[in-house]
mmCIF file of C-alpha atoms in Angstrom:
data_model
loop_
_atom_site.group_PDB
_atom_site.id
_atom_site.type_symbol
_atom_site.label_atom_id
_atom_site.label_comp_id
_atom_site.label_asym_id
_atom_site.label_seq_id
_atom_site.Cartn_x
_atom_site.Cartn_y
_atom_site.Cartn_z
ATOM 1 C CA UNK A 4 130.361 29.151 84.003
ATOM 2 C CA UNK A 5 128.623 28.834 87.469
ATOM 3 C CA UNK A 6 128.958 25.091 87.494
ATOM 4 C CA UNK A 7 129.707 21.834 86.139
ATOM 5 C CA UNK A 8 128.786 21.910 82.369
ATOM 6 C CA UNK A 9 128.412 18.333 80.768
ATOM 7 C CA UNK A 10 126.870 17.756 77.291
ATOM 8 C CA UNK A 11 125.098 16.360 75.625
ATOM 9 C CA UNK A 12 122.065 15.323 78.703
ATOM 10 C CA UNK A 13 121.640 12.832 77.347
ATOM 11 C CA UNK A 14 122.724 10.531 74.530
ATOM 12 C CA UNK A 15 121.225 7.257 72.600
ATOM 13 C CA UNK A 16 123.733 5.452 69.822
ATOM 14 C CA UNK A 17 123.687 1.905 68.405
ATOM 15 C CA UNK A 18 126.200 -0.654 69.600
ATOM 16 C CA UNK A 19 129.615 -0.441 67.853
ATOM 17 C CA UNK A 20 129.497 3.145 67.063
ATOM 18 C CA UNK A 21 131.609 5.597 68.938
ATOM 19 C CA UNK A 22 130.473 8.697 71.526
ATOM 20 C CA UNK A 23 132.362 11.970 72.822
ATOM 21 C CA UNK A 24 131.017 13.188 76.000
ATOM 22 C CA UNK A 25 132.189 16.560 76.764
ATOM 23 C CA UNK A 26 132.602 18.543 80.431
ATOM 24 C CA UNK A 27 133.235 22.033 80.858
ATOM 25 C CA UNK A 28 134.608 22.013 84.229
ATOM 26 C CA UNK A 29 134.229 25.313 86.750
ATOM 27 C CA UNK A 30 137.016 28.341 85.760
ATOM 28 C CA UNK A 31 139.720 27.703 87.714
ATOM 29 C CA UNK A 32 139.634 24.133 88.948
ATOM 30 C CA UNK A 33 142.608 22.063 88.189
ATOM 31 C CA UNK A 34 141.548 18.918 89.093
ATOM 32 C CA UNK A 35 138.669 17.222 86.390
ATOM 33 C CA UNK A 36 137.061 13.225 86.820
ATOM 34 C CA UNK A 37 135.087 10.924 85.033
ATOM 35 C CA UNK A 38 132.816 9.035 86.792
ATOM 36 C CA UNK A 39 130.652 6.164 85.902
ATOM 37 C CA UNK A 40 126.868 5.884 87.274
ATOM 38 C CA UNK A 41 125.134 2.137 86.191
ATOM 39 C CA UNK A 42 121.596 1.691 87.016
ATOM 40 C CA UNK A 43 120.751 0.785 90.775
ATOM 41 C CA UNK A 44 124.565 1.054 91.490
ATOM 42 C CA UNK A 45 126.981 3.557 93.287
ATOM 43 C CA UNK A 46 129.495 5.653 91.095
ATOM 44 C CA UNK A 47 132.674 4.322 89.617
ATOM 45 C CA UNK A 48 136.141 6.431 89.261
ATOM 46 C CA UNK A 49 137.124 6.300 85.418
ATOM 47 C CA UNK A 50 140.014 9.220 85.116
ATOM 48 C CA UNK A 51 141.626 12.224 86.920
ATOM 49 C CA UNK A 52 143.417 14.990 85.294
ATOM 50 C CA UNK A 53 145.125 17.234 87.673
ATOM 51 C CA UNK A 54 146.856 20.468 85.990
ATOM 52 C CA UNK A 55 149.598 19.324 83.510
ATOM 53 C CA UNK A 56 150.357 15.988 85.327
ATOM 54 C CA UNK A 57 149.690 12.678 83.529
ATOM 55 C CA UNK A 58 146.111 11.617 83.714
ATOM 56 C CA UNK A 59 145.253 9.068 86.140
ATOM 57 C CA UNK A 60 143.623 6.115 84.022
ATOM 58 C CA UNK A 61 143.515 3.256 86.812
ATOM 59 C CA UNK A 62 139.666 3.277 86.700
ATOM 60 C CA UNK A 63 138.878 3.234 82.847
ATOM 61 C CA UNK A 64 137.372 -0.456 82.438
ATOM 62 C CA UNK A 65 138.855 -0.862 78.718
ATOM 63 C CA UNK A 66 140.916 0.471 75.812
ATOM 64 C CA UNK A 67 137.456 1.465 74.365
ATOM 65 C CA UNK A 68 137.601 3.955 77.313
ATOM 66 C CA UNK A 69 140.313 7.015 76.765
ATOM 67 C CA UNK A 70 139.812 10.733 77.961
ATOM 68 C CA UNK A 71 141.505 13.549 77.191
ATOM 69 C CA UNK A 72 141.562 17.046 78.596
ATOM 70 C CA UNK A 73 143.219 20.446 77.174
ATOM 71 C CA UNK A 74 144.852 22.424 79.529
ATOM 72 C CA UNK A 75 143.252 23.285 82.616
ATOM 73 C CA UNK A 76 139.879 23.016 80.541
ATOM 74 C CA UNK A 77 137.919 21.498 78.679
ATOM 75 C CA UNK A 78 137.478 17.748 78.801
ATOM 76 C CA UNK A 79 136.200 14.576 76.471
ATOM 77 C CA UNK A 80 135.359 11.042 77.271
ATOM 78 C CA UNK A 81 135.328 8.986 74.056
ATOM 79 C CA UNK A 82 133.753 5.625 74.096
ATOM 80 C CA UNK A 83 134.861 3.746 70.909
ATOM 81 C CA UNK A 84 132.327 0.168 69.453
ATOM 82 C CA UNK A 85 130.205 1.486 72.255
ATOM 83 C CA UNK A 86 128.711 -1.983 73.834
ATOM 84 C CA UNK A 87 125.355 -2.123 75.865
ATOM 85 C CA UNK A 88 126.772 -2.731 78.856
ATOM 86 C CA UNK A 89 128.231 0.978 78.933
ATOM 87 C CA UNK A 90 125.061 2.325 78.653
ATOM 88 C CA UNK A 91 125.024 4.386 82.198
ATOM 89 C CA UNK A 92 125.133 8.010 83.313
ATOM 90 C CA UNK A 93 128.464 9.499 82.944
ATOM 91 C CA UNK A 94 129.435 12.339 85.620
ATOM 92 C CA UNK A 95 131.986 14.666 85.494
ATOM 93 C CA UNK A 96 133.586 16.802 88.916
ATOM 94 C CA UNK A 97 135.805 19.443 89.237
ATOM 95 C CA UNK A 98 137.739 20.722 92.309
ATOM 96 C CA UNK A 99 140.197 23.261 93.162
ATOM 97 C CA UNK A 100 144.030 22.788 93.786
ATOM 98 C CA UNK A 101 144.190 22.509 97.544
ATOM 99 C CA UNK A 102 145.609 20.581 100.239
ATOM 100 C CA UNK A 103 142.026 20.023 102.464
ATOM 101 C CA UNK A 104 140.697 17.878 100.359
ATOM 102 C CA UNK A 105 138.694 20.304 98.548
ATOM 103 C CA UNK A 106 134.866 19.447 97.832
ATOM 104 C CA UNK A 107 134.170 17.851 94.065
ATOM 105 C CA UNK A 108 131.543 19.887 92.350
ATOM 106 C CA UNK A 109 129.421 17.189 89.737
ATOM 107 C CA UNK A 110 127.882 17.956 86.803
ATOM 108 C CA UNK A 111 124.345 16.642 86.368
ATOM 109 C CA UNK A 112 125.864 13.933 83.926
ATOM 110 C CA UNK A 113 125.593 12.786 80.381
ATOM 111 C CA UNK A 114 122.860 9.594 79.929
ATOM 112 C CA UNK A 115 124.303 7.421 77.546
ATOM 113 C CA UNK A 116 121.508 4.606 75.906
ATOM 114 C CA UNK A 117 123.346 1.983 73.832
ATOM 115 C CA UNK A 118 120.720 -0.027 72.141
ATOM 116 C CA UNK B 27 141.407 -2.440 98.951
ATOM 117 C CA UNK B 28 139.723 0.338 99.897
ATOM 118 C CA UNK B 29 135.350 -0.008 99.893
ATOM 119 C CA UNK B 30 132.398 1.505 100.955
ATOM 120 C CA UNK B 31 128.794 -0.330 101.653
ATOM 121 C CA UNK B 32 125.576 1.026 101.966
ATOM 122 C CA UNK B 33 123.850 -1.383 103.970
ATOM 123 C CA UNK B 34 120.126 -0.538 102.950
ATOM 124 C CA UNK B 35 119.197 -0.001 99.702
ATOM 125 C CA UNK B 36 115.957 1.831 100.248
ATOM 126 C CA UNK B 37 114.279 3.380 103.154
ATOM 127 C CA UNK B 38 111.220 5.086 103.360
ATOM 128 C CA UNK B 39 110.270 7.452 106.177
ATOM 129 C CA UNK B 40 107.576 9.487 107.146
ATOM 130 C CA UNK B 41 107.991 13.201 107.692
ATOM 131 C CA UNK B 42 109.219 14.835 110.412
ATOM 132 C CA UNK B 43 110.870 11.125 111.551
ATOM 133 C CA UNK B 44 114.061 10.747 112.365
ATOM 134 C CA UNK B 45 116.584 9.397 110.209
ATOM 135 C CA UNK B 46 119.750 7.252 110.209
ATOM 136 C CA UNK B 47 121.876 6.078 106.737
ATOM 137 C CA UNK B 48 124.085 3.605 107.750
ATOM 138 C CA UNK B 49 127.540 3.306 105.877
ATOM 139 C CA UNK B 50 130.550 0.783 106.310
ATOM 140 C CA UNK B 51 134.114 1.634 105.149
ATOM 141 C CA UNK B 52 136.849 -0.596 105.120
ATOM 142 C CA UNK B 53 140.644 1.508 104.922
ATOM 143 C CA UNK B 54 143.971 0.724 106.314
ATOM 144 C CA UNK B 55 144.732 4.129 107.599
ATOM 145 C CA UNK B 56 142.643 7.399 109.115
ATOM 146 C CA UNK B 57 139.738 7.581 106.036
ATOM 147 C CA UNK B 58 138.033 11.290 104.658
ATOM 148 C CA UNK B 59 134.509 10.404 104.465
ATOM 149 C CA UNK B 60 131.862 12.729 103.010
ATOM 150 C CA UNK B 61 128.428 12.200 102.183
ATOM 151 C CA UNK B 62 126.910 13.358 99.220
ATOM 152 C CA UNK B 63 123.177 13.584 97.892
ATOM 153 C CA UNK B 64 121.932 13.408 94.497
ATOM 154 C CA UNK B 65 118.363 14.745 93.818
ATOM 155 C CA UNK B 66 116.678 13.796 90.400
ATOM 156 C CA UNK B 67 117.980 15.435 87.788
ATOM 157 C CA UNK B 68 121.198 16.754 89.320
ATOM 158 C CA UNK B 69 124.192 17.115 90.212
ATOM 159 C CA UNK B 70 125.698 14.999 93.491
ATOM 160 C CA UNK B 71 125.750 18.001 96.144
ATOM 161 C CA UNK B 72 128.132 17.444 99.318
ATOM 162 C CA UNK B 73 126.492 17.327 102.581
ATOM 163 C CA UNK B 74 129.295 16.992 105.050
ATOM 164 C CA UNK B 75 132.721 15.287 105.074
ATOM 165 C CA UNK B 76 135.131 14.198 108.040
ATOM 166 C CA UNK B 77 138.804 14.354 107.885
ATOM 167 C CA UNK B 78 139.880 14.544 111.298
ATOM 168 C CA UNK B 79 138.994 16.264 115.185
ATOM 169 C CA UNK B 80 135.449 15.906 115.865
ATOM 170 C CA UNK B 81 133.902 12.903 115.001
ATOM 171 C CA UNK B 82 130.468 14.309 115.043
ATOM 172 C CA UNK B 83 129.901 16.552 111.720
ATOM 173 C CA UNK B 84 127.639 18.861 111.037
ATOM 174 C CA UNK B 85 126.619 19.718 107.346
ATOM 175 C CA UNK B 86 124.337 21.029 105.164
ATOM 176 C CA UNK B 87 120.153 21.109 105.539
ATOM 177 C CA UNK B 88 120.254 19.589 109.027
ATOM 178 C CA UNK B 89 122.179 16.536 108.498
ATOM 179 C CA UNK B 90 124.762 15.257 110.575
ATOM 180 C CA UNK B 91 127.108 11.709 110.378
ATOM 181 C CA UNK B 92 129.270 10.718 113.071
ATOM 182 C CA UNK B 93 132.656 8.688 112.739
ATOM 183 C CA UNK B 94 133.073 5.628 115.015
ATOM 184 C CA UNK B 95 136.798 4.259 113.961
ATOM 185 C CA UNK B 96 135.873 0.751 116.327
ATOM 186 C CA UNK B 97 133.075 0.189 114.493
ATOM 187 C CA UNK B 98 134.052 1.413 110.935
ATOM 188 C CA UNK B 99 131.260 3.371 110.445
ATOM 189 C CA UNK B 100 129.769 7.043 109.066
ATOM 190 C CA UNK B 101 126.367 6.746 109.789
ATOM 191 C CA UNK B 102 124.441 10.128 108.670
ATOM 192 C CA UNK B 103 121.557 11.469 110.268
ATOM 193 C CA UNK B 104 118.832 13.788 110.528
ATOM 194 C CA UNK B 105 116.747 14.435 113.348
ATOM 195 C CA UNK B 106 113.203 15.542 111.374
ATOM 196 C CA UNK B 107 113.244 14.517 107.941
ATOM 197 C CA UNK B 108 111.527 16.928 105.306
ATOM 198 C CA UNK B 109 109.470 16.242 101.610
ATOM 199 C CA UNK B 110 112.186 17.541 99.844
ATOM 200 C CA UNK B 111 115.005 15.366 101.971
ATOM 201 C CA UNK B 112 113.553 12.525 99.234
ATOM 202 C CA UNK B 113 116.790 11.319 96.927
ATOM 203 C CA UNK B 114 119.384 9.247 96.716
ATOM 204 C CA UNK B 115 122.272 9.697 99.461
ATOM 205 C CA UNK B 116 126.336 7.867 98.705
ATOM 206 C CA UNK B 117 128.626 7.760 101.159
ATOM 207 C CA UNK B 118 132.222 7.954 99.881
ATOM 208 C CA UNK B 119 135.579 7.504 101.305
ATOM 209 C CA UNK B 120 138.688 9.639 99.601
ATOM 210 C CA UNK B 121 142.091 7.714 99.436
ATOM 211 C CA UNK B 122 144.994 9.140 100.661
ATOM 212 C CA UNK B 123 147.316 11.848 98.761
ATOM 213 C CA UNK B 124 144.419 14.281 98.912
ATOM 214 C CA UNK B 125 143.439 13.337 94.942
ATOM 215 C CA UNK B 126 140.196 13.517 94.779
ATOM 216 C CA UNK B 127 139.515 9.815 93.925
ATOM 217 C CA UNK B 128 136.319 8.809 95.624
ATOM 218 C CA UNK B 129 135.242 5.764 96.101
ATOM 219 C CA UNK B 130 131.440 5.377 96.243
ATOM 220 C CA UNK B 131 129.079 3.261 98.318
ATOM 221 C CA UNK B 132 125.887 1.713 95.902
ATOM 222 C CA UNK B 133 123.859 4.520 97.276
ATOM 223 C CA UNK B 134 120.694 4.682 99.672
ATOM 224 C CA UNK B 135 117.310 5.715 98.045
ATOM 225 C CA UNK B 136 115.674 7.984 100.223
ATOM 226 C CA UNK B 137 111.354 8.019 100.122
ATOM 227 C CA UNK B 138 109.535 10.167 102.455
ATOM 228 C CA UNK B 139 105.988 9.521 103.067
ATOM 229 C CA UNK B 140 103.670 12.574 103.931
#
């Protein structure tokens, strides 16, 4: 696709239950992250898949939090016994292999309600 | 450990003002700072970043930041402010290794007033 693709927009699920967040990244990009938006508050680095490497899980606040991603594609971000303080709008960036540090192109996000 | 603050949480200008977003980094070695805007309803867009040379940067829609290593800053500005410059602006300083990892100021909601 032309961009970022992150579903659902948005998403509203009672505490305890799990969510799957999904990004389509751009064709071509090797590099994929999960970001973390809270209310009122900057963005937070979750994960980064580059290629075949092993994922980079330094920023994932939990073992509720795990990611995977297949390939050079497709990604998830499951949230298991979702809590209400993870209610926040997840972003997802792609970015091409490179060695200028390459611009991230975001996704418009995934707004996750726990009630 | 690497950070990023956004002094001012909200500013409001009127148009055709100038405008200056201030932005504080603290990083042991030479930093890659970018600024990014996010408008409601989408995606973060990248207005500019600094990795080395010039330390004045031009980017996108008229904006411009300006690295000062004494004073560990990338303050962006724009000269004339517009409507449609209304959103919310992060600064965000890249670690090194070239990964990608980002780490975000808390953002600076831009309101222009007509």
């Amino acid at each position: 696709g032309a961009g970022v693709s992150q579903s659902p927009s948005n998403k509203v699920t009672e505490k305890g239950k799990d969510v799957e967040l999904r990004c389509d990244p751009i064709s071509g990009h090797t590099a994929l992250y999960w970001y973390r938006q809270r209310l009122g508050q900057g963005l937070e680095f979750l994960i980064y898949f580059q290629g075949n490497s092993a994922p980079d899980k330094s920023g994932l606040p939990s073992d509720r939090f795990s990611a995977e991603r297949t390939g050079e594609s497709v990604s998830t971000l499951t949230i298991q016994r979702t809590q209400q303080e993870d209610s926040a709008v997840y972003l997802c960036a792609s970015r091409t292999r490179g060695t200028g540090h390459e611009k991230l192109f975001f996704g418009s996000g995934t707004q996750l309600s726990v009630l | 450990a690497q950070s990023v603050t956004q002094p001012d949480i909200h500013i409001t200008v009127s148009e055709g003002a100038s405008l200056e977003l201030r932005c504080n980094y603290s990083y042991g070695a030479t930093p890659y700072l970018f600024w990014y805007v996010q408008s409601p309803g989408q995606g973060l867009q990248l207005l500019l970043k600094y990795f080395s040379g010039d330390t004045l940067v031009q980017g996108i829609k008229g904006f411009e930041a300006e690295f000062k290593r004494s004073q560990s800053s990338f303050n962006l500005r724009k000269p004339s402010v517009h409507w449609s410059d209304a959103a919310e602006y992060f600064c965000a300083v890249e670690n090194s290794g070239n990964t990608g990892k980002l780490i975000f100021g808390q953002g600076t909601t831009l309101q222009v007033k007509p």
